[in-house]
CSV table of C-alpha atoms and ligand atoms in Angstrom, one decimal:
chain,number,residue,atom,x,y,z
A,1,MET,CA,8.8,43.5,38.8
A,2,GLN,CA,9.2,41.1,35.5
A,3,ILE,CA,9.6,41.1,31.7
A,4,LYS,CA,8.0,38.1,29.4
A,5,GLU,CA,7.7,36.9,25.9
A,6,ILE,CA,4.4,37.1,24.9
A,7,GLN,CA,3.2,34.4,21.8
A,8,GLU,CA,0.0,34.2,22.2
A,9,ASN,CA,-3.0,36.0,21.8
A,10,LYS,CA,-1.0,39.2,21.5
A,11,LYS,CA,-4.3,41.3,21.1
A,12,GLU,CA,-4.9,40.9,24.8
A,13,TYR,CA,-2.4,43.7,25.6
A,14,LEU,CA,-4.4,45.5,22.3
A,15,LYS,CA,-5.3,48.1,24.6
A,16,LEU,CA,-1.6,49.0,26.1
A,17,LEU,CA,0.0,49.1,21.8
A,18,LEU,CA,-2.4,51.0,21.1
A,19,ILE,CA,-0.8,53.8,23.4
A,20,GLY,CA,2.1,54.2,21.2
A,21,ASP,CA,0.4,53.3,17.7
A,22,GLU,CA,-3.5,54.8,17.7
A,23,GLN,CA,-4.3,52.8,14.4
A,24,GLU,CA,-4.8,49.6,15.0
A,25,SER,CA,-4.4,48.0,11.2
A,26,MET,CA,-1.2,49.5,11.9
A,27,ILE,CA,-0.2,47.9,14.7
A,28,ASP,CA,-1.4,44.5,13.0
A,29,THR,CA,1.2,45.6,10.3
A,30,TYR,CA,4.3,44.4,13.0
A,31,ILE,CA,2.1,42.3,15.7
A,32,ASP,CA,4.3,39.4,14.1
A,33,GLY,CA,7.3,40.5,15.8
A,34,THR,CA,8.8,39.6,19.4
A,35,MET,CA,6.3,41.2,22.1
A,36,TYR,CA,7.4,42.5,25.9
A,37,VAL,CA,5.2,42.4,28.1
A,38,LEU,CA,6.6,44.4,31.6
A,39,PHE,CA,4.7,43.8,34.8
A,40,ASP,CA,4.7,45.4,38.3
A,41,ASP,CA,1.5,44.1,40.2
A,42,ASP,CA,-0.8,44.4,37.0
A,43,ALA,CA,0.8,45.1,32.4
A,44,ARG,CA,2.4,48.1,33.0
A,45,ALA,CA,4.6,48.3,29.0
A,46,VAL,CA,5.7,46.7,26.0
A,47,CYS,CA,7.6,46.6,23.5
A,48,ILE,CA,7.5,45.0,20.2
A,49,VAL,CA,10.2,45.0,18.1
A,50,LYS,CA,11.5,43.2,14.2
A,51,GLN,CA,14.5,42.1,13.2
A,52,LYS,CA,15.0,45.1,9.5
A,53,TYR,CA,18.3,43.5,8.5
A,54,PRO,CA,20.2,41.0,9.3
A,55,THR,CA,21.8,43.5,12.6
A,56,VAL,CA,19.0,44.9,12.5
A,57,LEU,CA,17.0,45.4,15.5
A,58,GLU,CA,13.5,48.0,15.2
A,59,ILE,CA,11.6,48.6,17.5
A,60,LYS,CA,7.9,49.2,16.5
A,61,ASN,CA,5.9,49.9,19.4
A,62,LEU,CA,6.9,51.2,23.0
A,63,ALA,CA,4.4,52.0,25.3
A,64,VAL,CA,3.2,52.4,29.4
A,65,TYR,CA,0.1,53.1,30.2
A,66,PRO,CA,-0.5,57.4,30.6
A,67,GLU,CA,-0.7,56.9,35.1
A,68,TYR,CA,2.9,54.8,35.1
A,69,GLN,CA,5.0,56.7,32.3
A,70,ASN,CA,8.1,58.5,33.9
A,71,ARG,CA,8.9,56.2,36.5
A,72,GLY,CA,11.5,54.5,34.4
A,73,TYR,CA,9.1,51.6,33.0
A,74,GLY,CA,10.3,52.2,28.9
A,75,SER,CA,13.5,52.6,30.2
A,76,PHE,CA,13.4,49.7,32.4
A,77,MET,CA,12.1,48.0,28.6
A,78,LEU,CA,14.8,49.3,26.8
A,79,ASN,CA,17.8,47.5,28.8
A,80,HIS,CA,15.9,44.1,28.8
A,81,ILE,CA,15.9,45.1,24.8
A,82,PHE,CA,19.7,46.2,24.8
A,83,LYS,CA,20.6,43.3,27.2
A,84,ILE,CA,18.8,40.7,25.1
A,85,TYR,CA,19.9,41.9,21.3
A,86,LYS,CA,23.3,43.3,22.2
A,87,ASP,CA,25.2,40.4,21.1
A,88,LYS,CA,23.0,39.6,18.3
A,89,MET,CA,23.1,43.1,16.7
A,90,ASN,CA,24.8,46.4,15.7
A,91,THR,CA,22.2,48.8,16.1
A,92,ILE,CA,18.2,49.5,17.1
A,93,LEU,CA,16.2,51.8,14.9
A,94,VAL,CA,13.6,53.4,16.2
A,95,GLY,CA,10.6,55.6,14.5
A,96,THR,CA,9.1,58.2,16.2
A,97,GLY,CA,6.9,61.2,15.8
A,98,GLU,CA,8.1,64.2,16.5
A,99,ASN,CA,7.2,64.6,20.5
A,100,GLU,CA,9.7,66.1,22.4
A,101,ASN,CA,9.2,63.9,25.5
A,102,THR,CA,9.6,60.9,23.0
A,103,LEU,CA,12.5,62.2,21.6
A,104,SER,CA,14.4,63.2,25.0
A,105,PHE,CA,13.1,60.1,26.1
A,106,TYR,CA,15.0,57.7,23.5
A,107,ILE,CA,18.1,60.3,23.7
A,108,LYS,CA,17.9,59.6,27.3
A,109,ASN,CA,18.9,55.7,25.9
A,110,GLY,CA,21.5,56.4,24.3
A,111,PHE,CA,19.7,56.8,20.7
A,112,VAL,CA,21.1,59.6,18.2
A,113,TYR,CA,19.5,61.2,15.4
A,114,SER,CA,19.8,58.7,11.7
A,115,HIS,CA,16.9,60.4,9.6
A,116,ARG,CA,13.1,61.6,8.5
A,117,VAL,CA,10.9,60.5,6.6
A,118,GLU,CA,9.6,63.0,5.0
A,119,ASN,CA,4.7,62.7,5.5
A,120,TYR,CA,5.0,59.1,6.5
A,121,PHE,CA,2.1,60.2,9.7
A,122,VAL,CA,0.0,61.9,7.1
A,123,GLU,CA,0.2,59.3,4.1
A,124,ASN,CA,0.0,55.8,6.8
A,125,TYR,CA,-2.5,56.7,8.8
A,126,ASP,CA,-6.5,57.3,8.2
A,127,HIS,CA,-7.0,60.2,10.3
A,128,PRO,CA,-4.5,62.9,11.7
A,129,ILE,CA,-2.6,62.2,14.6
A,130,ILE,CA,-2.6,64.4,17.3
A,131,GLU,CA,0.4,64.8,19.9
A,132,ASN,CA,0.5,67.0,22.6
A,133,GLY,CA,-1.8,69.1,20.3
A,134,ARG,CA,0.2,69.1,17.3
A,135,GLN,CA,-0.2,66.8,14.1
A,136,LEU,CA,2.2,64.7,13.3
A,137,LYS,CA,3.8,64.7,9.9
A,138,ASP,CA,7.3,62.9,10.2
A,139,LEU,CA,8.6,60.0,10.6
A,140,ILE,CA,12.1,60.6,13.1
A,141,TYR,CA,14.4,57.3,12.9
A,142,LEU,CA,16.6,57.8,16.5
A,143,LYS,CA,19.0,54.7,16.0
A,144,LEU,CA,21.2,53.1,18.9
A,145,SER,CA,25.4,51.5,17.6
A,146,PHE,CA,26.1,49.1,20.5
A,147,GLY,CA,29.8,49.9,19.4
A,148,GLN,CA,29.5,52.5,20.4
A,149,PHE,CA,29.7,52.1,23.7
B,201,LIG,C1,7.7,57.4,25.5
B,201,LIG,C2,7.3,56.9,26.6
B,201,LIG,C3,7.7,54.5,25.9
B,201,LIG,C4,8.6,56.5,28.0
B,201,LIG,O1,8.6,55.9,29.1
B,201,LIG,P1,8.9,56.2,30.8
B,201,LIG,O2,8.5,54.7,31.3
B,201,LIG,O3,7.8,57.2,30.7
B,201,LIG,O4,9.9,56.6,30.2
B,201,LIG,P2,11.3,56.7,31.6
B,201,LIG,O5,10.3,57.3,33.0
B,201,LIG,O6,11.7,55.5,31.5
B,201,LIG,O7,12.0,57.9,31.4
B,201,LIG,C5,11.0,59.4,31.1
B,201,LIG,C6,12.0,60.2,30.6
B,201,LIG,O8,11.3,60.3,29.5
B,201,LIG,C7,10.4,62.1,29.3
B,201,LIG,N1,9.2,61.7,29.3
B,201,LIG,C8,8.8,60.6,29.1
B,201,LIG,N2,7.4,60.8,29.4
B,201,LIG,C9,7.5,62.1,29.9
B,201,LIG,C10,6.4,63.1,30.1
B,201,LIG,N3,5.0,62.6,30.0
B,201,LIG,N4,6.5,63.8,30.3
B,201,LIG,C11,7.6,64.7,30.0
B,201,LIG,N5,8.9,63.4,29.7
B,201,LIG,C12,8.9,62.7,29.7
B,201,LIG,C13,11.4,62.3,29.8
B,201,LIG,O9,12.6,62.4,29.2
B,201,LIG,C14,12.0,61.2,31.0
B,201,LIG,O10,13.5,62.0,32.0
B,201,LIG,P3,13.5,63.5,32.7
B,201,LIG,O11,12.6,61.9,34.2
B,201,LIG,O12,14.9,63.0,33.1
B,201,LIG,O13,12.6,64.3,32.2
B,201,LIG,C15,6.4,56.9,27.4
B,201,LIG,O14,6.1,57.9,27.8
B,201,LIG,C16,4.9,56.2,26.4
B,201,LIG,O15,4.3,55.2,26.1
B,201,LIG,N6,4.5,57.7,25.3
B,201,LIG,C17,3.8,57.0,25.0
B,201,LIG,C18,3.5,56.1,23.9
B,201,LIG,C19,5.0,56.1,22.7
B,201,LIG,O16,5.7,57.6,22.6
B,201,LIG,N7,5.5,56.0,22.1
B,201,LIG,C20,6.7,56.1,22.2
B,201,LIG,C21,6.3,55.6,20.8
B,201,LIG,S1,7.8,54.5,19.6
């Protein structure tokens, strides 16, 4: 298993990116960020991060192919990000929909609730985003501060 930083032809991994964020025009707003792909034979997980403030990094997309979810790839990718950025950043932020599985994934990996942006998915996406049979409305921000360990 290895994680590579991808600098060219990022759209080669669009199928994976669309699992984390189903609207391509939204992906286009952050695809210039730093992108990592986890390979275990083939590509299995993707992550794009961007500097939000001088010492705050934001995870813009993190996704694992459905058939490979719940096998530790997402956590492995997060730990890779932590290792790279722990000496450069104070805080990692991630914004996600109100989905129990995703929220518990981040909480298990050390994130805590930060704040919410009301109606983000309703106002920024051109169609309703449905996850686990429920329409996503607010964007929930979680944070992890490196100083806390
Ligand atoms: C969220 C996501 C990145 C997690 O990656 P992963 O490789 O599946 O997660 P891991 O195997 O490292 O961690 C598993 C934990 O995550 C949660 N989890 C992830 N997928 C789950 C699922 N399908 N069902 C239940 N829990 C799930 C659970 O808390 C689980 O812990 P447990 O085994 O103790 O129950 C992945 O499920 C995914 O791509 N989801 C769809 C895209 C998305 O919502 N991305 C986040 C947007 S920023």
